[in-house]
């Protein structure tokens, strides 16, 4: 008793014997969605609008024989399982031809039950191959994403570790920026890019001399002018890329110290003239810096830092983005918890 029938699977029967064709169609039609073709050329026409999950193919047919058809199908539908129905005289020919292809054969006259078992087995293993390759692609994609994130973080860390910030600050600024973008209605792709691009906001610090970057006392006017250059240096490090992610990181590096009221640097841009990526990162960066401990200050309680961000709405920060940021306080606190500072 066959229980493994798959009505939703499509089987293409290719045979020049009209009687055999219609008998198989009648029988297999009870288990699958079936279409028929009288030879290889007709089969190639059929697959333009009937995409089979398996083809049952006769060997000797006029116009285009089964083995030639197999090669064509293999190009047009890679991995399509094929079962040949063959006379005993064809065996050597088939076995030679099958090497390297996803194909099986069954001797004529085929017993219906045998045929159904073989079809189901071929469909099952083809499904498994498909799932395996999907898994392999997903794993490779994840690995690439992880490598990308790791390289970005290490690059950002190289800059951040020179000043009293930690690697976790970089991660948090990335994830918080992604959350602010999401809360502001940006699409998933933009938010994802923010997660990866925002951590690079301070890469330009690699170009700032240690005696200024690490100076514990208040900076002189001239020293602060030099610190400001980390924005343009960062943009230069990241410039000229064809990749959207690095282009976004360049924009952020250049604009994350601009202020909504125009009093920021390096461009003194104001309002919507400041790229939104920079406006978002600015909020995440300042909030995270306030709530982090530094050698010269204790970490602010989150409540106080939220109030500070709010008080800078319309001054340092984009007021609409501040509203979105304050709407997701719980998510921001969770990120703060999840990526706690490690000791350097
Ligand atoms: Fe910065
Ligand atoms: Fe930062």
Coordinates of C-alpha atoms and ligand atoms in Angstrom, one line a residue:
X1 CA 0.0 0.0 0.0
X2 CA 1.5 3.3 -1.1
X3 CA 1.0 6.1 1.4
X4 CA 3.7 8.4 0.3
X5 CA 1.8 10.0 -2.6
X6 CA 2.5 13.7 -3.4
X7 CA -0.3 15.2 -5.3
X8 CA 1.5 18.5 -5.4
X9 CA 4.6 17.1 -7.1
X10 CA 4.8 17.4 -10.9
X11 CA 5.9 14.5 -13.0
X12 CA 6.6 14.7 -16.7
X13 CA 6.2 11.5 -18.7
X14 CA 8.1 11.4 -22.0
X15 CA 7.4 8.4 -24.2
X16 CA 6.7 7.9 -27.9
X17 CA 4.3 5.0 -27.2
X18 CA 0.8 6.7 -26.9
X19 CA -0.7 3.7 -25.1
X20 CA 2.0 3.5 -22.5
X21 CA 1.9 7.2 -22.1
X22 CA -1.8 7.4 -21.3
X23 CA -1.7 4.3 -19.0
X24 CA 1.1 5.9 -17.0
X25 CA -0.7 9.2 -17.0
X26 CA -3.8 7.5 -15.7
X27 CA -2.0 5.7 -12.9
X28 CA 0.5 8.3 -11.8
X29 CA -2.1 11.0 -12.2
X30 CA -3.7 9.6 -9.0
X31 CA -0.5 10.4 -7.1
X32 CA 1.0 13.4 -8.9
X33 CA 0.3 16.3 -11.1
X34 CA 1.2 14.7 -14.5
X35 CA 1.9 16.0 -18.0
X36 CA 3.1 14.0 -21.0
X37 CA 5.3 14.5 -24.1
X38 CA 5.9 12.2 -27.0
X39 CA 9.6 12.9 -27.4
X40 CA 12.5 15.0 -26.2
X41 CA 11.7 18.1 -28.3
X42 CA 8.1 18.2 -27.1
X43 CA 9.3 17.7 -23.5
X44 CA 11.5 20.8 -23.8
X45 CA 8.5 22.7 -25.0
X46 CA 6.4 21.4 -22.1
X47 CA 8.8 22.5 -19.4
X48 CA 8.3 26.1 -20.4
X49 CA 5.0 26.1 -18.6
X50 CA 5.1 22.8 -16.7
X51 CA 8.1 22.8 -14.4
X52 CA 8.5 19.1 -13.3
X53 CA 9.8 17.8 -10.0
X54 CA 10.7 14.6 -11.8
X55 CA 10.9 13.3 -15.4
X56 CA 10.1 9.7 -16.4
X57 CA 11.7 9.2 -19.8
X58 CA 11.8 6.6 -22.4
X59 CA 15.2 6.0 -24.1
X60 CA 14.4 5.4 -27.8
X61 CA 12.2 8.2 -29.1
X62 CA 12.1 10.0 -32.5
X63 CA 13.5 13.5 -33.0
X64 CA 15.3 13.6 -29.6
X65 CA 16.1 10.5 -27.6
X66 CA 16.0 10.2 -23.8
X67 CA 19.7 10.5 -23.2
X68 CA 20.0 13.7 -25.2
X69 CA 16.9 15.0 -23.4
X70 CA 18.5 14.2 -20.0
X71 CA 21.5 16.4 -20.9
X72 CA 19.3 19.2 -22.0
X73 CA 17.1 19.0 -18.9
X74 CA 20.2 18.9 -16.7
X75 CA 21.1 22.3 -18.1
X76 CA 17.7 23.8 -17.9
X77 CA 16.5 22.3 -14.6
X78 CA 19.8 21.5 -12.7
X79 CA 19.3 18.6 -10.2
X80 CA 16.0 17.4 -11.8
X81 CA 15.6 13.8 -10.9
X82 CA 15.1 11.6 -13.9
X83 CA 14.0 8.0 -14.2
X84 CA 14.5 6.1 -17.5
X85 CA 12.2 3.5 -18.6
X86 CA 14.3 1.2 -20.6
X87 CA 14.3 -2.1 -22.6
X88 CA 16.9 -4.7 -21.5
X89 CA 19.0 -3.9 -24.6
X90 CA 19.6 -0.3 -23.4
X91 CA 21.3 -1.2 -20.1
X92 CA 25.0 -0.6 -21.0
X93 CA 24.1 2.6 -22.8
X94 CA 22.2 3.9 -19.8
X95 CA 24.7 3.0 -17.2
X96 CA 27.4 4.8 -19.1
X97 CA 25.3 7.8 -19.8
X98 CA 24.1 8.1 -16.2
X99 CA 27.4 8.8 -14.6
X100 CA 27.4 12.3 -13.3
X101 CA 23.7 12.8 -13.6
X102 CA 20.8 12.6 -11.1
X103 CA 19.1 9.7 -12.8
X104 CA 17.9 6.2 -12.2
X105 CA 16.3 3.6 -14.5
X106 CA 13.6 1.0 -14.3
X107 CA 13.1 -1.9 -16.7
X108 CA 10.1 -2.1 -19.0
X109 CA 7.5 -3.3 -18.6
X110 CA 7.4 -1.4 -15.3
X111 CA 5.3 -2.7 -12.4
X112 CA 3.1 0.2 -11.2
X113 CA 4.0 -0.2 -7.5
X114 CA 7.7 -0.4 -8.3
X115 CA 7.4 2.6 -10.4
X116 CA 5.7 4.6 -7.6
X117 CA 8.3 3.5 -5.0
X118 CA 11.2 4.6 -7.3
X119 CA 9.5 7.9 -8.1
X120 CA 8.9 8.6 -4.4
X121 CA 12.4 7.6 -3.5
X122 CA 13.9 9.9 -6.2
X123 CA 11.6 12.8 -5.1
X124 CA 12.6 12.3 -1.4
X125 CA 16.3 12.3 -2.2
X126 CA 16.0 15.3 -4.5
X127 CA 14.1 17.1 -1.8
X128 CA 16.9 16.3 0.7
X129 CA 19.5 17.5 -1.7
X130 CA 17.6 20.7 -2.2
X131 CA 17.3 21.2 1.6
X132 CA 20.9 20.4 2.2
X133 CA 22.1 22.9 -0.4
X134 CA 19.7 25.6 1.0
X135 CA 21.2 24.9 4.5
X136 CA 24.7 25.1 3.0
X137 CA 23.9 28.4 1.3
X138 CA 22.3 29.8 4.5
X139 CA 25.4 28.7 6.5
X140 CA 27.8 30.3 4.0
X141 CA 25.7 33.5 4.0
X142 CA 25.7 33.6 7.8
X143 CA 29.5 33.1 7.9
X144 CA 30.0 35.9 5.4
X145 CA 27.9 38.2 7.6
X146 CA 29.7 37.2 10.7
X147 CA 33.1 37.7 9.1
X148 CA 31.9 41.1 7.8
X149 CA 30.8 42.1 11.3
X150 CA 34.0 40.9 12.9
X151 CA 36.2 42.8 10.4
X152 CA 34.2 45.9 10.9
X153 CA 34.4 45.6 14.7
X154 CA 38.1 44.9 14.6
X155 CA 38.7 47.9 12.4
X156 CA 36.6 50.1 14.7
X157 CA 38.3 48.6 17.7
X158 CA 41.7 49.5 16.4
X159 CA 40.6 53.2 16.6
X160 CA 38.4 53.0 19.7
X161 CA 40.9 51.2 21.8
X162 CA 43.3 54.1 21.5
X163 CA 40.9 56.2 23.5
X164 CA 39.1 55.2 26.7
X165 CA 36.2 53.5 24.9
X166 CA 35.7 49.8 24.7
X167 CA 34.9 47.3 22.0
X168 CA 31.4 46.9 23.5
X169 CA 30.7 50.6 22.9
X170 CA 31.2 50.0 19.2
X171 CA 28.8 47.1 19.1
X172 CA 26.2 49.0 21.2
X173 CA 26.4 52.1 19.0
X174 CA 25.8 49.8 16.0
X175 CA 22.8 48.0 17.4
X176 CA 21.3 51.1 19.0
X177 CA 21.6 53.0 15.7
X178 CA 19.8 50.0 14.0
X179 CA 17.0 50.2 16.6
X180 CA 16.6 54.0 16.2
X181 CA 16.4 53.6 12.4
X182 CA 13.8 50.9 12.8
X183 CA 11.8 53.0 15.2
X184 CA 12.0 55.9 12.7
X185 CA 10.4 53.7 10.0
X186 CA 13.4 52.9 7.9
X187 CA 13.3 49.6 6.0
X188 CA 15.1 46.5 7.2
X189 CA 18.0 46.9 4.7
X190 CA 18.8 50.4 5.9
X191 CA 18.6 49.3 9.5
X192 CA 20.8 46.4 8.9
X193 CA 23.4 48.7 7.2
X194 CA 23.2 51.0 10.2
X195 CA 24.1 48.1 12.5
X196 CA 27.3 47.5 10.5
X197 CA 28.2 51.0 9.5
X198 CA 27.7 53.0 12.7
X199 CA 30.5 51.1 14.6
X200 CA 33.0 52.7 12.2
X201 CA 32.1 56.3 13.3
X202 CA 35.4 56.9 15.0
X203 CA 37.9 55.0 12.8
X204 CA 39.5 58.4 12.0
X205 CA 40.9 58.4 15.6
X206 CA 43.7 56.3 14.2
X207 CA 45.0 59.6 12.8
X208 CA 45.0 61.6 16.0
X209 CA 48.3 61.7 18.0
X210 CA 48.2 59.9 21.4
X211 CA 49.2 62.9 23.4
X212 CA 46.0 64.7 22.3
X213 CA 43.7 61.7 22.2
X214 CA 44.7 60.4 25.6
X215 CA 45.3 63.7 27.3
X216 CA 43.5 63.5 30.7
X217 CA 43.3 67.3 31.1
X218 CA 41.1 69.7 29.3
X219 CA 42.1 70.1 25.7
X220 CA 43.3 73.5 24.4
X221 CA 41.5 75.1 21.5
X222 CA 44.2 74.0 19.1
X223 CA 44.1 70.4 20.4
X224 CA 40.4 70.2 20.1
X225 CA 40.7 71.5 16.5
X226 CA 43.0 68.5 15.9
X227 CA 40.5 66.0 17.6
X228 CA 37.8 67.3 15.2
X229 CA 39.9 66.0 12.3
X230 CA 38.9 62.4 13.3
X231 CA 35.7 63.0 11.3
X232 CA 37.5 63.9 8.0
X233 CA 40.3 61.4 8.5
X234 CA 37.6 58.6 9.1
X235 CA 35.8 59.7 5.9
X236 CA 39.0 59.6 4.0
X237 CA 39.9 56.1 5.3
X238 CA 36.4 54.9 4.1
X239 CA 36.1 56.9 0.9
X240 CA 35.9 55.6 -2.7
X241 CA 34.2 52.3 -1.9
X242 CA 31.6 50.8 -4.3
X243 CA 29.9 49.1 -1.3
X244 CA 26.8 50.7 0.1
X245 CA 27.9 49.7 3.6
X246 CA 31.2 51.4 3.4
X247 CA 29.7 54.5 1.7
X248 CA 27.3 54.7 4.7
X249 CA 30.1 54.3 7.1
X250 CA 32.0 57.2 5.3
X251 CA 28.9 59.4 5.7
X252 CA 28.6 58.6 9.4
X253 CA 32.3 59.1 10.1
X254 CA 32.0 62.5 8.5
X255 CA 28.7 63.6 10.0
X256 CA 28.3 62.1 13.5
X257 CA 29.5 65.3 15.3
X258 CA 27.3 67.6 13.3
X259 CA 24.6 69.2 15.5
X260 CA 20.9 69.9 14.5
X261 CA 21.4 73.6 15.4
X262 CA 24.4 73.9 13.1
X263 CA 27.0 74.3 15.8
X264 CA 28.7 71.0 15.2
X265 CA 31.7 69.9 13.1
X266 CA 33.3 69.5 10.6
X267 CA 30.8 71.1 8.3
X268 CA 28.6 73.1 10.6
X269 CA 25.6 71.6 8.8
X270 CA 22.2 72.0 10.4
X271 CA 18.8 70.2 10.3
X272 CA 18.1 67.9 7.4
X273 CA 21.3 68.9 5.7
X274 CA 23.0 66.5 8.1
X275 CA 22.8 63.0 6.6
X276 CA 20.2 61.1 8.6
X277 CA 22.7 58.2 9.2
X278 CA 24.9 60.7 11.1
X279 CA 22.0 62.1 13.0
X280 CA 21.0 58.6 14.2
X281 CA 24.5 57.6 15.1
X282 CA 25.0 60.9 17.1
X283 CA 22.2 60.0 19.4
X284 CA 23.4 56.4 20.0
X285 CA 27.0 57.5 20.4
X286 CA 26.3 60.2 22.9
X287 CA 23.8 58.1 24.9
X288 CA 26.2 55.2 25.1
X289 CA 29.1 57.4 26.1
X290 CA 27.1 59.1 28.8
X291 CA 26.0 55.7 30.3
X292 CA 29.5 54.2 30.1
X293 CA 32.2 54.6 32.7
X294 CA 35.4 56.3 31.6
X295 CA 38.6 57.0 33.5
X296 CA 37.5 60.6 34.0
X297 CA 33.9 60.0 34.9
X298 CA 31.4 57.6 36.3
X299 CA 28.6 56.1 34.2
X300 CA 25.5 58.2 34.2
X301 CA 22.3 56.4 35.2
X302 CA 20.2 55.6 32.1
X303 CA 17.4 57.9 33.4
X304 CA 19.7 60.9 33.5
X305 CA 21.1 60.1 30.1
X306 CA 17.7 59.8 28.5
X307 CA 16.8 63.2 30.0
X308 CA 20.0 64.7 28.6
X309 CA 19.2 63.4 25.1
X310 CA 15.7 64.9 25.5
X311 CA 17.1 68.2 26.6
X312 CA 19.3 68.3 23.5
X313 CA 16.3 67.7 21.2
X314 CA 16.3 70.4 18.5
X315 CA 19.8 71.6 19.7
X316 CA 22.3 68.8 19.3
X317 CA 19.9 66.2 18.0
X318 CA 17.1 65.8 15.4
X319 CA 13.9 66.2 17.4
X320 CA 12.0 63.6 15.5
X321 CA 14.7 61.0 16.0
X322 CA 14.9 61.9 19.7
X323 CA 11.2 61.1 20.0
X324 CA 11.7 57.8 18.2
X325 CA 14.7 57.0 20.5
X326 CA 12.7 57.8 23.7
X327 CA 10.0 55.5 22.4
X328 CA 12.3 52.5 22.5
X329 CA 14.0 53.1 25.9
X330 CA 13.3 49.5 26.9
X331 CA 15.1 48.2 23.8
X332 CA 18.0 50.5 24.3
X333 CA 18.4 49.3 27.9
X334 CA 18.3 45.7 26.8
X335 CA 21.1 46.3 24.4
X336 CA 23.1 48.0 27.2
X337 CA 22.6 44.9 29.3
X338 CA 23.3 42.5 26.5
X339 CA 26.6 44.1 25.5
X340 CA 28.1 45.0 28.9
X341 CA 31.6 46.4 29.0
X342 CA 34.4 43.9 29.4
X343 CA 37.6 44.9 31.1
X344 CA 40.4 46.1 28.8
Ligands
LIG1 FE1 33.6 60.8 17.0
LIG2 FE1 32.0 56.6 19.9

